[in-house]
XYZ file of C-alpha atoms in Angstrom:
245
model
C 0.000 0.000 0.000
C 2.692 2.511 0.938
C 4.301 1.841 -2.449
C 1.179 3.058 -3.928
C 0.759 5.717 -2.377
C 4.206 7.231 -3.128
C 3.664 6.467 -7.191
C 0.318 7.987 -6.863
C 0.667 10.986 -9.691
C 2.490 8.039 -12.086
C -0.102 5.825 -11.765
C -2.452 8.858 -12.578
C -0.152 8.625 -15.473
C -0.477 5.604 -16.513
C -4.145 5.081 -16.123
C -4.390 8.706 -18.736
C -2.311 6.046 -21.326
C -3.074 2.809 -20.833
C -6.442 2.846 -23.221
C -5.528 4.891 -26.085
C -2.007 3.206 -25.878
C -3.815 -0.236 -26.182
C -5.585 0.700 -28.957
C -3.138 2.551 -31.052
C -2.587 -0.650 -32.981
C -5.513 -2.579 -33.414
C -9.147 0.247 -33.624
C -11.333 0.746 -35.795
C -8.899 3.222 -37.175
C -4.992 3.008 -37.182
C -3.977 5.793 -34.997
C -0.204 4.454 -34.720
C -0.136 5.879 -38.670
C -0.915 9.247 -37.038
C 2.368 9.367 -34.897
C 4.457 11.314 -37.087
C 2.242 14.747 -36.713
C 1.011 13.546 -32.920
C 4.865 13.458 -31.866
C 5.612 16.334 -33.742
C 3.053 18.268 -31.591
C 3.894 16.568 -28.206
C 7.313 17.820 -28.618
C 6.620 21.534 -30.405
C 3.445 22.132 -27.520
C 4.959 20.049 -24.796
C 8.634 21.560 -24.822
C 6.887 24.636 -24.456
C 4.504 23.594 -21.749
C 7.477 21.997 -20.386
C 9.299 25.105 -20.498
C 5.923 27.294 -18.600
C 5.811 24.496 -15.903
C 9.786 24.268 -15.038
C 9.158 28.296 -14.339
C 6.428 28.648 -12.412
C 7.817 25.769 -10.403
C 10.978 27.759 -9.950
C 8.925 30.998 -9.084
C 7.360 28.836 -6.604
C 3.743 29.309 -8.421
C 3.048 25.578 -7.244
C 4.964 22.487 -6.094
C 4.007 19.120 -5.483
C 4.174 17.175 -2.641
C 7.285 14.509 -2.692
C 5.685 11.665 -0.816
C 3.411 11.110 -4.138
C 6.507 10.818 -6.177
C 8.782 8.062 -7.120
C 11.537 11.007 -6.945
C 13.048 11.490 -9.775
C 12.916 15.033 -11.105
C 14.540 17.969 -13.069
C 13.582 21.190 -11.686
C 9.867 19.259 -12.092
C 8.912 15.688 -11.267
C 9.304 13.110 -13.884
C 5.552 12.253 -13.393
C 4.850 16.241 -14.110
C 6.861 16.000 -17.637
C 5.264 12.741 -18.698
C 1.810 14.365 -18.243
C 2.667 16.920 -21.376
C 3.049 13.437 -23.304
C 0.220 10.952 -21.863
C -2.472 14.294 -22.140
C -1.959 14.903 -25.865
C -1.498 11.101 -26.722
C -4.906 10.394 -24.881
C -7.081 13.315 -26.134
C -5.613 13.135 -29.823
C -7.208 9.958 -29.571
C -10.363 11.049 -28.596
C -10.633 13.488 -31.236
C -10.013 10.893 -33.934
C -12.470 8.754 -32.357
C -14.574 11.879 -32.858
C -13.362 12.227 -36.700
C -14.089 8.537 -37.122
C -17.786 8.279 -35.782
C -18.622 11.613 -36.313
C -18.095 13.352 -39.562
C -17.270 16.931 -38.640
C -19.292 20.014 -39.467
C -18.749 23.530 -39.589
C -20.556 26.137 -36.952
C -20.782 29.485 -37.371
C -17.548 31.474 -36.820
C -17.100 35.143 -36.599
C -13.396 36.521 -36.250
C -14.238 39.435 -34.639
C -16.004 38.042 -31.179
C -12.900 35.182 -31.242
C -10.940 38.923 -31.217
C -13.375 40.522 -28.601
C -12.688 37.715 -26.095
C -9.087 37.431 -26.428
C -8.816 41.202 -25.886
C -10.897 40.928 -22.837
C -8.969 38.321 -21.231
C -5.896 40.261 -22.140
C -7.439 42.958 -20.134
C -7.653 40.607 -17.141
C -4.586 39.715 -16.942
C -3.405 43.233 -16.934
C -5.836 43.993 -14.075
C -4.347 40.688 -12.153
C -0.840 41.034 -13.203
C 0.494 40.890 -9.598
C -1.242 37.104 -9.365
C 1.825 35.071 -11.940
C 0.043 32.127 -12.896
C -3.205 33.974 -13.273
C -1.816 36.266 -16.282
C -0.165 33.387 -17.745
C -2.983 31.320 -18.097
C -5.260 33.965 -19.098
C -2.483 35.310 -21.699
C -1.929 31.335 -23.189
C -5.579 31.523 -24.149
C -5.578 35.171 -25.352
C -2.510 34.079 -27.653
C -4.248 30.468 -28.973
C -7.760 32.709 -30.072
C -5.395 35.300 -31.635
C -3.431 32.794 -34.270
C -6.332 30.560 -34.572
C -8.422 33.414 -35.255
C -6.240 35.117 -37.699
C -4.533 31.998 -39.380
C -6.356 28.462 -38.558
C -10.412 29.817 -38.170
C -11.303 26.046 -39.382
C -9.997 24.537 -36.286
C -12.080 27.073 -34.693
C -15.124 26.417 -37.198
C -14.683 22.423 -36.192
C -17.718 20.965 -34.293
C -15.312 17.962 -33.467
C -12.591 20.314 -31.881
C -15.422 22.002 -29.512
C -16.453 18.229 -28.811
C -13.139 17.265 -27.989
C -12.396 20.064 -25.719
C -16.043 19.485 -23.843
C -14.463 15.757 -23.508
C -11.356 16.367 -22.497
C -12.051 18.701 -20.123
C -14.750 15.816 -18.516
C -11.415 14.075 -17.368
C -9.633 16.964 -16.934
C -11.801 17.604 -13.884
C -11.256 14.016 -12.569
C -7.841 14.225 -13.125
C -7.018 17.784 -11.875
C -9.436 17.314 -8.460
C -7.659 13.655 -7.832
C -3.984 16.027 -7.974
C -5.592 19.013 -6.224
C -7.740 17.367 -3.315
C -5.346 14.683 -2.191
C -2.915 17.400 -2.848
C -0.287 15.984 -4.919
C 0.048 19.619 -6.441
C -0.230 22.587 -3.996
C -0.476 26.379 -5.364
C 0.919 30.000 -3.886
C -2.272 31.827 -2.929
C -0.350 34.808 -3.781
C -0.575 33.349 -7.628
C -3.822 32.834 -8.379
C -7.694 34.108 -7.731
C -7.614 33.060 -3.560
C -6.706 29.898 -3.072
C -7.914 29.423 0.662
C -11.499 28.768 1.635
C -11.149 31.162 4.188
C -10.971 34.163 2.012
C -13.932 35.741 0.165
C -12.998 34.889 -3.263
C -12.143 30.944 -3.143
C -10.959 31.071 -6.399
C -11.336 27.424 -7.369
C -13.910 25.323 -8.836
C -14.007 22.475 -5.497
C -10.285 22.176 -5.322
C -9.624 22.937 -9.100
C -7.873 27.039 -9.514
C -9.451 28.660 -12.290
C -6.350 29.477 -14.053
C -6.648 25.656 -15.020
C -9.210 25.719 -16.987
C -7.699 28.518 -19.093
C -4.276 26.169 -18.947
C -6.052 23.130 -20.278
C -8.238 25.117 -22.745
C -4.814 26.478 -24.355
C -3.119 23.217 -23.962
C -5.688 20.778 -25.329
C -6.056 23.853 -28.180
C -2.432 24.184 -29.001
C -1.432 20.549 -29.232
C -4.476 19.916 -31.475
C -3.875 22.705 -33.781
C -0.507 21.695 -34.037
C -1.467 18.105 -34.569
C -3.942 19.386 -37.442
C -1.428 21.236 -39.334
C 1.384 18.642 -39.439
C -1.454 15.688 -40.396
C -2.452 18.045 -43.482
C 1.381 18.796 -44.621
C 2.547 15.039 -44.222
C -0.600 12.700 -44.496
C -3.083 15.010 -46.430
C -4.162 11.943 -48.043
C -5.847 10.588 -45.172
C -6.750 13.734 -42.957
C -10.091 12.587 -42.753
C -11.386 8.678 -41.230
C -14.439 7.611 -43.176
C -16.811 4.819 -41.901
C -16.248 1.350 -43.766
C -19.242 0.310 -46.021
């Protein structure tokens, strides 16, 4: 039991993997052909991810509690890095599950609200500037509406992505509250909106910061549209799944 509990966040891990991973080779669809673009955006989204979490950690926006860990780390757990690989492996999957079953359609898109709402989160994180992750996470969404606004409005457009994101973040929420409640990751109330129940503004949805949502919504966005744009250049000849007859 003790063992366990110390490998708690990589067994978190490993149950993110362990179904799209079995399944990469024998589906209804061949997803292991998709690997090229999907490692192409792991590395491109997750370096940078990568990059934003070995900061923040250094700031001391959050930490994470070392009796979850098997203890290995640089700068962040080893758990923390494989989570920027076992996220994007997992929910690319569910979006081609989505592609496969679900022939995408467009919805209505207009530039100019996508503009209107990354402006006004902009002017948010101004306003909270003194809270560090809170202006990050509010400016990694601001930046993801601006490009796919200006230069990828199909993603945007995509019924599929929007269902994707409303999946992902379904586990997101299990996932996040199992790290957040036990705690295996802990955050500087000085960093985000409250962060102790015994202030007026909480600041968190249960146990869940805010700022997470706006992480996971740029993160799930960023590694798709990556994904997407790699899969056209290199295997435009089978972007899109189509039922067998």
């Amino acid at each position: 039991m003790k063992k366990i509990i110390i490998q708690y966040y990589l067994t978190l891990d490993i149950l993110i993997l362990i179904f799209p991973l079995l399944f990469s080779f024998k589906w209804v669809f061949p997803y292991y052909k998709n690997f090229k673009p999907l490692f192409a955006s792991i590395l491109i989204v997750g370096s940078a991810y990568i990059f934003w979490d070995i900061l923040v950690t250094l700031r001391g926006d959050w930490w994470f509690a070392e009796e979850y860990l098997i203890g290995l780390e640089f700068v962040i757990p080893l758990e923390e890095a494989l989570f920027f690989v076992v996220v994007p492996y997992s929910c690319i999957f569910i979006y081609e599950n989505l592609q496969y079953f679900f022939p995408d359609k467009k919805i209505k898109f207009n530039k100019w609200l996508y503009y209107a709402i990354a402006i006004l989160l902009a002017i948010l994180a101004i306003i909270f500037y003194h809270q560090e992750y809170t202006i990050l996470a509010l400016l990694s969404v601001t930046t993801f509406l601006l490009i796919a606004a200006t230069w990828f409005p199909d993603l945007l457009q995509s019924r599929n992505y929007w269902a994707y994101i409303l999946i992902s973040f379904g586990a997101f929420l299990i996932f996040n509250y199992l790290l957040t409640s036990i705690p295996i990751v802990l955050y500087n109330p000085e960093a985000i909106w409250g962060g102790t129940v015994d202030q007026i503004w909480y600041g968190r949805f249960i146990t869940i910061p805010f700022e997470d949502f706006f992480y996971n919504f740029s993160m799930l966005s960023f590694y798709l549209l990556v994904y997407r744009y790699f899969k056209k250049r290199w295997l435009s000849s089978n972007y899109t799944h189509s039922r067998k007859t």
